[in-house]
PDB file of C-alpha atoms in Angstrom:
ATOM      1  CA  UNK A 293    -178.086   7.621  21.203  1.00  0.00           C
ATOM      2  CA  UNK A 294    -175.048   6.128  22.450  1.00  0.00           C
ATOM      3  CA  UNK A 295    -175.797   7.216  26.196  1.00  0.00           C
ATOM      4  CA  UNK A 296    -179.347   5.549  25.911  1.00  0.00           C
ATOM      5  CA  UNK A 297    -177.883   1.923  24.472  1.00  0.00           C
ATOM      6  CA  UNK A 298    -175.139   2.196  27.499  1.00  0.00           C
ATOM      7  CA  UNK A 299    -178.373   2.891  29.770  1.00  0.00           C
ATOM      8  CA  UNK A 300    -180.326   0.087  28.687  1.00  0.00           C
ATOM      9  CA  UNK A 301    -176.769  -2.225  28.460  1.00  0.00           C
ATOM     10  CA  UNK A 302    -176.586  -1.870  32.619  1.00  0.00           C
ATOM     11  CA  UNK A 303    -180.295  -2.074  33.200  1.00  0.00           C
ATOM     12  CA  UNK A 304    -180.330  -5.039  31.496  1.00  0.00           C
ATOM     13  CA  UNK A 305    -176.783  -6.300  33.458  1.00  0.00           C
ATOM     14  CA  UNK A 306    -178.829  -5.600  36.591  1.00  0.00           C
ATOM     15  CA  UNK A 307    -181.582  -7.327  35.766  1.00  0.00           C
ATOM     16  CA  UNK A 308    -179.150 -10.482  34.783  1.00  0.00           C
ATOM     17  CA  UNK A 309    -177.217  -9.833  38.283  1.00  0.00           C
ATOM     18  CA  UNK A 310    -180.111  -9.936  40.763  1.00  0.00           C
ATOM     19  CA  UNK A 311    -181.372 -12.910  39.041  1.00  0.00           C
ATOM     20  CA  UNK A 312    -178.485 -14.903  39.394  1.00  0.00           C
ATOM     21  CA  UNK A 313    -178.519 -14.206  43.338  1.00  0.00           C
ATOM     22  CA  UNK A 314    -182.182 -14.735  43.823  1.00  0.00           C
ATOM     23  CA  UNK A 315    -182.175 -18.004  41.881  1.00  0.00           C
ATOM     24  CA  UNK A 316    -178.637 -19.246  42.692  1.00  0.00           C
ATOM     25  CA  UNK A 317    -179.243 -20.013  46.281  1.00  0.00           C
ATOM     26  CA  UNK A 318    -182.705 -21.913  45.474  1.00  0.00           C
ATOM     27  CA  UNK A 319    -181.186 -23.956  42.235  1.00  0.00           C
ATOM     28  CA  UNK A 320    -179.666 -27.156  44.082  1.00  0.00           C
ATOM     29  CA  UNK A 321    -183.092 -27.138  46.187  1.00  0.00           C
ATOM     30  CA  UNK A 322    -184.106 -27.987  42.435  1.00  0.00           C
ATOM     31  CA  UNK A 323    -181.969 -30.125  41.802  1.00  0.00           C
ATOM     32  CA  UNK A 324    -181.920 -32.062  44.752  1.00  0.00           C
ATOM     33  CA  UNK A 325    -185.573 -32.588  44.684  1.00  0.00           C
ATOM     34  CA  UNK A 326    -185.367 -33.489  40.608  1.00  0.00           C
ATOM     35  CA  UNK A 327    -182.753 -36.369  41.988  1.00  0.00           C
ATOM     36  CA  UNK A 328    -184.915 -37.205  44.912  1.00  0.00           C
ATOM     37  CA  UNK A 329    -187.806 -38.284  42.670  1.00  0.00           C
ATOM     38  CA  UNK A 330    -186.733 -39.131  39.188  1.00  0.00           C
ATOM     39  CA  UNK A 331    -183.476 -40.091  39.590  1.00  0.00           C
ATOM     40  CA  UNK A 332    -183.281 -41.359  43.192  1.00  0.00           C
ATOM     41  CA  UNK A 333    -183.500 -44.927  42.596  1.00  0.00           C
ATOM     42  CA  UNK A 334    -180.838 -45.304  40.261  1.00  0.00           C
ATOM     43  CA  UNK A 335    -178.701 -42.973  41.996  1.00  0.00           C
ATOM     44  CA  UNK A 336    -179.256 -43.526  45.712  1.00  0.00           C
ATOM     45  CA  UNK A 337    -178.932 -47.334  44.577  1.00  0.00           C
ATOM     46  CA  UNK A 338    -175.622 -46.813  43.210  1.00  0.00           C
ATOM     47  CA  UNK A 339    -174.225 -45.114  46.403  1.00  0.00           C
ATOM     48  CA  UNK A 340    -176.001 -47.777  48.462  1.00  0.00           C
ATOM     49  CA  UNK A 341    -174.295 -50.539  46.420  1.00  0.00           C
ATOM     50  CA  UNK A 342    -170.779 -48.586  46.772  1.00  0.00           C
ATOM     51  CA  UNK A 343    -171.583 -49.053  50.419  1.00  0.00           C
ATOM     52  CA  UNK A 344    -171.325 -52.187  53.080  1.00  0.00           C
ATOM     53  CA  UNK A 345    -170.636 -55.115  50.022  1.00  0.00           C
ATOM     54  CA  UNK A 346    -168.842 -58.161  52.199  1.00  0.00           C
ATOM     55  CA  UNK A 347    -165.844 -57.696  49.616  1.00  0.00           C
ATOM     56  CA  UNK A 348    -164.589 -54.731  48.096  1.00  0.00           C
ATOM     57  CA  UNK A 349    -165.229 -54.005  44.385  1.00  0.00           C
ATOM     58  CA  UNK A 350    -162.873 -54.692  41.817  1.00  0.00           C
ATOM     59  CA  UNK A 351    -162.507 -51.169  41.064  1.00  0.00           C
ATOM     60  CA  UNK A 352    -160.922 -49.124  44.323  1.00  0.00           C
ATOM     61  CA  UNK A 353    -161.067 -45.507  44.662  1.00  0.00           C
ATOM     62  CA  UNK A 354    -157.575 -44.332  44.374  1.00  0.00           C
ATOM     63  CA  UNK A 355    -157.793 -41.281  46.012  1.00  0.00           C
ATOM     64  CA  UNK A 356    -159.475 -40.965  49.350  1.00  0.00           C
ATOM     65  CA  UNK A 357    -163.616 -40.468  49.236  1.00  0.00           C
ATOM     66  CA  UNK A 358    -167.104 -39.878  51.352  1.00  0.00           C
ATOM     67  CA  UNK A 359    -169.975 -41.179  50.230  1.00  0.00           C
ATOM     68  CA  UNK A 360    -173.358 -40.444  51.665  1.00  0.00           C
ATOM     69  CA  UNK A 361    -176.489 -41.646  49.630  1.00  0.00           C
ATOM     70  CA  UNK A 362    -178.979 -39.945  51.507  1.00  0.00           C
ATOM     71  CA  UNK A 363    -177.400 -36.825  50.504  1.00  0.00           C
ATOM     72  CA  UNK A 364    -176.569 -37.669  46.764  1.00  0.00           C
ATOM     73  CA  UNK A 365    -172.705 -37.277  47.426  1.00  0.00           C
ATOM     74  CA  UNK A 366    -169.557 -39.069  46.330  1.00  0.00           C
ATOM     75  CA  UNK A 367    -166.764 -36.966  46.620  1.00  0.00           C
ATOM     76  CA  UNK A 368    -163.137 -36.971  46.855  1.00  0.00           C
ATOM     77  CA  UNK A 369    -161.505 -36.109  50.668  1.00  0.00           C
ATOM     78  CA  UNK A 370    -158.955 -33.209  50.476  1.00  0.00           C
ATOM     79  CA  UNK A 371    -155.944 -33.028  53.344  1.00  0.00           C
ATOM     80  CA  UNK A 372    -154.319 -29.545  53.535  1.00  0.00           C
ATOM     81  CA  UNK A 373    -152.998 -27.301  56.410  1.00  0.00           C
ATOM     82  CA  UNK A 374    -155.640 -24.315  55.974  1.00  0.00           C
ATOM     83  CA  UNK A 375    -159.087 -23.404  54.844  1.00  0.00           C
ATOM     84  CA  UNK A 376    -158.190 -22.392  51.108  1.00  0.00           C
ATOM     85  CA  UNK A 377    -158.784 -26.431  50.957  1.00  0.00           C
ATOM     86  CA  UNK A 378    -162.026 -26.075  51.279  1.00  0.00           C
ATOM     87  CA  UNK A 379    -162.782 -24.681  47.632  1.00  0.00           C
ATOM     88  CA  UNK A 380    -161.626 -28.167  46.501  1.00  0.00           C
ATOM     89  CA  UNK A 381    -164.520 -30.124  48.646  1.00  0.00           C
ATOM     90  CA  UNK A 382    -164.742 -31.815  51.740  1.00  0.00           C
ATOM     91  CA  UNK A 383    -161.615 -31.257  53.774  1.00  0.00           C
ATOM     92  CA  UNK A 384    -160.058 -33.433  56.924  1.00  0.00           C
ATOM     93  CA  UNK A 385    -159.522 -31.629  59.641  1.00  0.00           C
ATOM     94  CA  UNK A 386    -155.672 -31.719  59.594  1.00  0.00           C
ATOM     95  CA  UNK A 387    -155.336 -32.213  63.851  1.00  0.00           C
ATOM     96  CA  UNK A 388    -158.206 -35.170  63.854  1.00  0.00           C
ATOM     97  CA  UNK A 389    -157.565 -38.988  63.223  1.00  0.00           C
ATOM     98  CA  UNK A 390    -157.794 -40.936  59.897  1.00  0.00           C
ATOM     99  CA  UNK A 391    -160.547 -43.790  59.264  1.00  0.00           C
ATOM    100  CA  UNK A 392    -157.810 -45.778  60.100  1.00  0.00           C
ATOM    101  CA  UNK A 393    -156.588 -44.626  63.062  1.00  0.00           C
ATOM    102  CA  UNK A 394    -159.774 -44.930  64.990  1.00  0.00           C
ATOM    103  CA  UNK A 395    -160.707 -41.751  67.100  1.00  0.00           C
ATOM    104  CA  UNK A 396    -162.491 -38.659  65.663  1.00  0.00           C
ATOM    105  CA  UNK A 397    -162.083 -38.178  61.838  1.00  0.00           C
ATOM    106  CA  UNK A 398    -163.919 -34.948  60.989  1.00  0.00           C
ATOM    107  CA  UNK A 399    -164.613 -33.798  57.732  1.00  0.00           C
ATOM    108  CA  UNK A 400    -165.983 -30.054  56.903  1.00  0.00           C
ATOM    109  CA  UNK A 401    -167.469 -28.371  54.209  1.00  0.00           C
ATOM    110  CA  UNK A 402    -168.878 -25.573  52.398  1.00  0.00           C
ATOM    111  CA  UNK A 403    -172.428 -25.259  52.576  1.00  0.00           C
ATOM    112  CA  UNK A 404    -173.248 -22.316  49.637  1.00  0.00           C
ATOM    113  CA  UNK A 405    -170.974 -20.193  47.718  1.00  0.00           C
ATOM    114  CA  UNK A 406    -171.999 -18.773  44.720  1.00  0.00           C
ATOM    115  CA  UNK A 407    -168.974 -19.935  43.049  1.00  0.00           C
ATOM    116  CA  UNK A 408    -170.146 -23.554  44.042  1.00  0.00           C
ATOM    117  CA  UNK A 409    -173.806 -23.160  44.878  1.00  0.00           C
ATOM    118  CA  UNK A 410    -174.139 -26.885  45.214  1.00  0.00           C
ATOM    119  CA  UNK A 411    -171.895 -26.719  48.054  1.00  0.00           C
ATOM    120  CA  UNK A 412    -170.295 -29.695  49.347  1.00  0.00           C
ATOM    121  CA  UNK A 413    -172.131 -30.168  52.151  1.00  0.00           C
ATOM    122  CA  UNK A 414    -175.257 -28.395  51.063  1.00  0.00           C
ATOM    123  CA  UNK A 415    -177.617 -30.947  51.886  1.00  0.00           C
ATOM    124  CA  UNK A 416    -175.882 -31.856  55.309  1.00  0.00           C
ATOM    125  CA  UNK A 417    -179.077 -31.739  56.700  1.00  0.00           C
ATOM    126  CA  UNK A 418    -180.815 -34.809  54.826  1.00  0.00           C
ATOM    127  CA  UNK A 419    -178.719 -36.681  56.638  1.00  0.00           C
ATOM    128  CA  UNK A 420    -180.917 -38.938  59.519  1.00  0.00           C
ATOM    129  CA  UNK A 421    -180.377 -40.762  62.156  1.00  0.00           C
ATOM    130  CA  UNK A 422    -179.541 -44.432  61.164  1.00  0.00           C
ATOM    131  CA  UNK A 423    -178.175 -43.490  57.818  1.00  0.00           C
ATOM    132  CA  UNK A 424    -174.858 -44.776  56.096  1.00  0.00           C
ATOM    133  CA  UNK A 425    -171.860 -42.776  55.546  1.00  0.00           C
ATOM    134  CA  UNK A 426    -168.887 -44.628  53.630  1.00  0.00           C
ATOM    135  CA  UNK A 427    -165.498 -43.416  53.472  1.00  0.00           C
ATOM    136  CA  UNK A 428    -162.897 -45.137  51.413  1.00  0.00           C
ATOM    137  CA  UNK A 429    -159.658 -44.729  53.072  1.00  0.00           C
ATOM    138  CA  UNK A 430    -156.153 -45.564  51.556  1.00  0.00           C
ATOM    139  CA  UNK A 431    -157.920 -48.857  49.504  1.00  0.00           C
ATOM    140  CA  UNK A 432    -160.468 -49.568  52.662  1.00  0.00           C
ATOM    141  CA  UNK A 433    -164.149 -48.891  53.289  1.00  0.00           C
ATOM    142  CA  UNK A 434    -165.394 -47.737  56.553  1.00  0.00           C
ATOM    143  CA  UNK A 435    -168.700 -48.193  57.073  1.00  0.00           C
ATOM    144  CA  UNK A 436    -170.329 -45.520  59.321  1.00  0.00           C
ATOM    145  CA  UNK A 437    -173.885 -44.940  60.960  1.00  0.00           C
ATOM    146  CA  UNK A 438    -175.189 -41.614  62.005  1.00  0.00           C
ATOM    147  CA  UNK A 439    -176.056 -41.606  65.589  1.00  0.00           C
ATOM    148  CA  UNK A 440    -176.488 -37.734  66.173  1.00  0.00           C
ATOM    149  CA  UNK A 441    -177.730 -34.476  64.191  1.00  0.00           C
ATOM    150  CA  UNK A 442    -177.244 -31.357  66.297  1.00  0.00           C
ATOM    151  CA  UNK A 443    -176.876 -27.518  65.996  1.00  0.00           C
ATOM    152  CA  UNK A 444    -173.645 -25.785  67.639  1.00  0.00           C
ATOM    153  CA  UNK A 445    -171.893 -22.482  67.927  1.00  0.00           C
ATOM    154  CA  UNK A 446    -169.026 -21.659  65.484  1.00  0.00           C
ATOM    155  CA  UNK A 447    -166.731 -21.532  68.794  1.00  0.00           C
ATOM    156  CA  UNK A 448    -167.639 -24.878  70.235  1.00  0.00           C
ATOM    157  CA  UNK A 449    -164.459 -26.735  68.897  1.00  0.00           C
ATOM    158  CA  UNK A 450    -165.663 -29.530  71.279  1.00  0.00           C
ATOM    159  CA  UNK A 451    -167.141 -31.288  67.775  1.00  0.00           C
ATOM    160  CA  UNK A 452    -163.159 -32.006  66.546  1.00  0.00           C
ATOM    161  CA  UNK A 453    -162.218 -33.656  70.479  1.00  0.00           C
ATOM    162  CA  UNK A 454    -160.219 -37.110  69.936  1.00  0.00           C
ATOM    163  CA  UNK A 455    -162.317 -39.957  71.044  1.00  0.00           C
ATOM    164  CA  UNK A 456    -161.967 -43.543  72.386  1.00  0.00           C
ATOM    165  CA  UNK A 457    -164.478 -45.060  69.987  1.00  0.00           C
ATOM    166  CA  UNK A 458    -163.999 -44.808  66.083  1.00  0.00           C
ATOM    167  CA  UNK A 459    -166.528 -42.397  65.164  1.00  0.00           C
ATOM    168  CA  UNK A 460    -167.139 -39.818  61.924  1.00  0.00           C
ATOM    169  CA  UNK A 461    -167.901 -36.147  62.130  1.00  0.00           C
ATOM    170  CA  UNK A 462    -169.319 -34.169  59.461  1.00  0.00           C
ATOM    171  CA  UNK A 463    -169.925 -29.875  60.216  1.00  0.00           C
ATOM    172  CA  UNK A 464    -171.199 -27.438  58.203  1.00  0.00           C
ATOM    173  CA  UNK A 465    -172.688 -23.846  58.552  1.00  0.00           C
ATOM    174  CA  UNK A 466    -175.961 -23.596  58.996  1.00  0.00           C
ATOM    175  CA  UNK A 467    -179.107 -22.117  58.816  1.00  0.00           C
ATOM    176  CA  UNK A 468    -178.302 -21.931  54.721  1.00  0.00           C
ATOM    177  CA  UNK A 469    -179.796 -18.145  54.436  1.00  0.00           C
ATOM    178  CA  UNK A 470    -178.034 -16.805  57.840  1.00  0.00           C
ATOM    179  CA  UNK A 471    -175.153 -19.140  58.557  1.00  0.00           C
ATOM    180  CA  UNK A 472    -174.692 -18.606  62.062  1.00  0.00           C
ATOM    181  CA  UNK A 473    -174.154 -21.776  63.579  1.00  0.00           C
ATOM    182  CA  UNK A 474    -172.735 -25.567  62.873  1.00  0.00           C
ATOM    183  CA  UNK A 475    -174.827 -28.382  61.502  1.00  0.00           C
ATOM    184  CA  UNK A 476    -172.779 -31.661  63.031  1.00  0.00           C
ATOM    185  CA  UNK A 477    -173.242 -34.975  62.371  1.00  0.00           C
ATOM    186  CA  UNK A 478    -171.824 -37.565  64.435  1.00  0.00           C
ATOM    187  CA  UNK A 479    -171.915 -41.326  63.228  1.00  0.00           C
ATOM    188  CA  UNK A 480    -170.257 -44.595  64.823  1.00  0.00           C
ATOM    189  CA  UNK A 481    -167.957 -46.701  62.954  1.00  0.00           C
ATOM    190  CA  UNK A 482    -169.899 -49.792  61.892  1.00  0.00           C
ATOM    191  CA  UNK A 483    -167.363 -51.717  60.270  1.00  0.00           C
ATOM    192  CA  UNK A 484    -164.406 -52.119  57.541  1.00  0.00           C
ATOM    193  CA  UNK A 485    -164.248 -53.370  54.700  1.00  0.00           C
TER     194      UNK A 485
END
């Protein structure tokens, strides 16, 4: 009796398991698309408004953040020396220039981990040309515009090269099921705030 109750116990933990990693990876698809149409005005509109105001809000982020409203993200920017910073959310490159240092800032992030399915950067790719990407930087607001979307190999460390201009980058890995390359996003400093 006991032996069948143990049986059914890990059927039933097996059945809970491969559930969780069939619908894990599909959830913030969900959830992205439940923002997109019922909440997207109000929350889109809020990230806009955070974004390109001729005077900054009363209110200033006191830690660094990125905001990107076409990907439903407002997020804190975490500096560290390796990639265990990434587990926190969107981590600075440590050997690329600040928002206010001009050059190449570049930003990376998770794309899925089951431990964070909505990854930071999970929805990298809703990011289009012409969009806005905001970064408040040590109580100032850059105002960015994406000028490039591209694919890249994992070795092609060509994405993190200083620059002349100010510019953002944003990487990821990518495709989300077989993450063999780099997502990149590449946007020109617009102004500051």
């Amino acid at each position: 009796m006991n032996l069948r109750r143990i049986n059914t116990l890990l059927f039933a933990l097996i059945i809970v398991i491969n559930a969780y990693l069939l619908v894990m990876p599909l959830w913030p698809r969900a959830v992205y698309w439940w923002q997109d149409h019922h909440h997207a005005a109000n929350s889109t509109a809020v990230l806009n408004k955070k974004l390109g105001r001729a005077t900054p809000p009363a209110n200033i982020p006191k830690e660094n953040r990125l905001i990107v409203p076409s990907m439903h993200l407002d997020e804190q920017i975490f500096e560290g020396k390796d990639l265990s910073v990434l587990r926190s959310g969107p981590w600075r490159r440590p050997n690329t220039s600040t928002p206010d240092k001009g050059g190449n800032t570049v930003i990376v992030g998770h794309r899925y981990t089951y431990t964070n399915p909505r990854g930071t950067f999970y929805y990298l790719d809703k990011a289009a040309l012409g969009d806005h990407i905001g970064i408040w930087w040590q109580g100032k607001q850059y105002l960015y515009t994406v000028t490039s979307k591209s694919e890249v190999k994992p070795n092609d460390v060509a994405v993190e090269a200083p620059t002349r201009d100010a510019q953002l980058t944003l990487y990821t890995c990518t495709p989300l099921w077989l993450p063999k390359d780099r997502l990149v996003i590449v946007a020109k400093l617009e102004r500051i705030i």
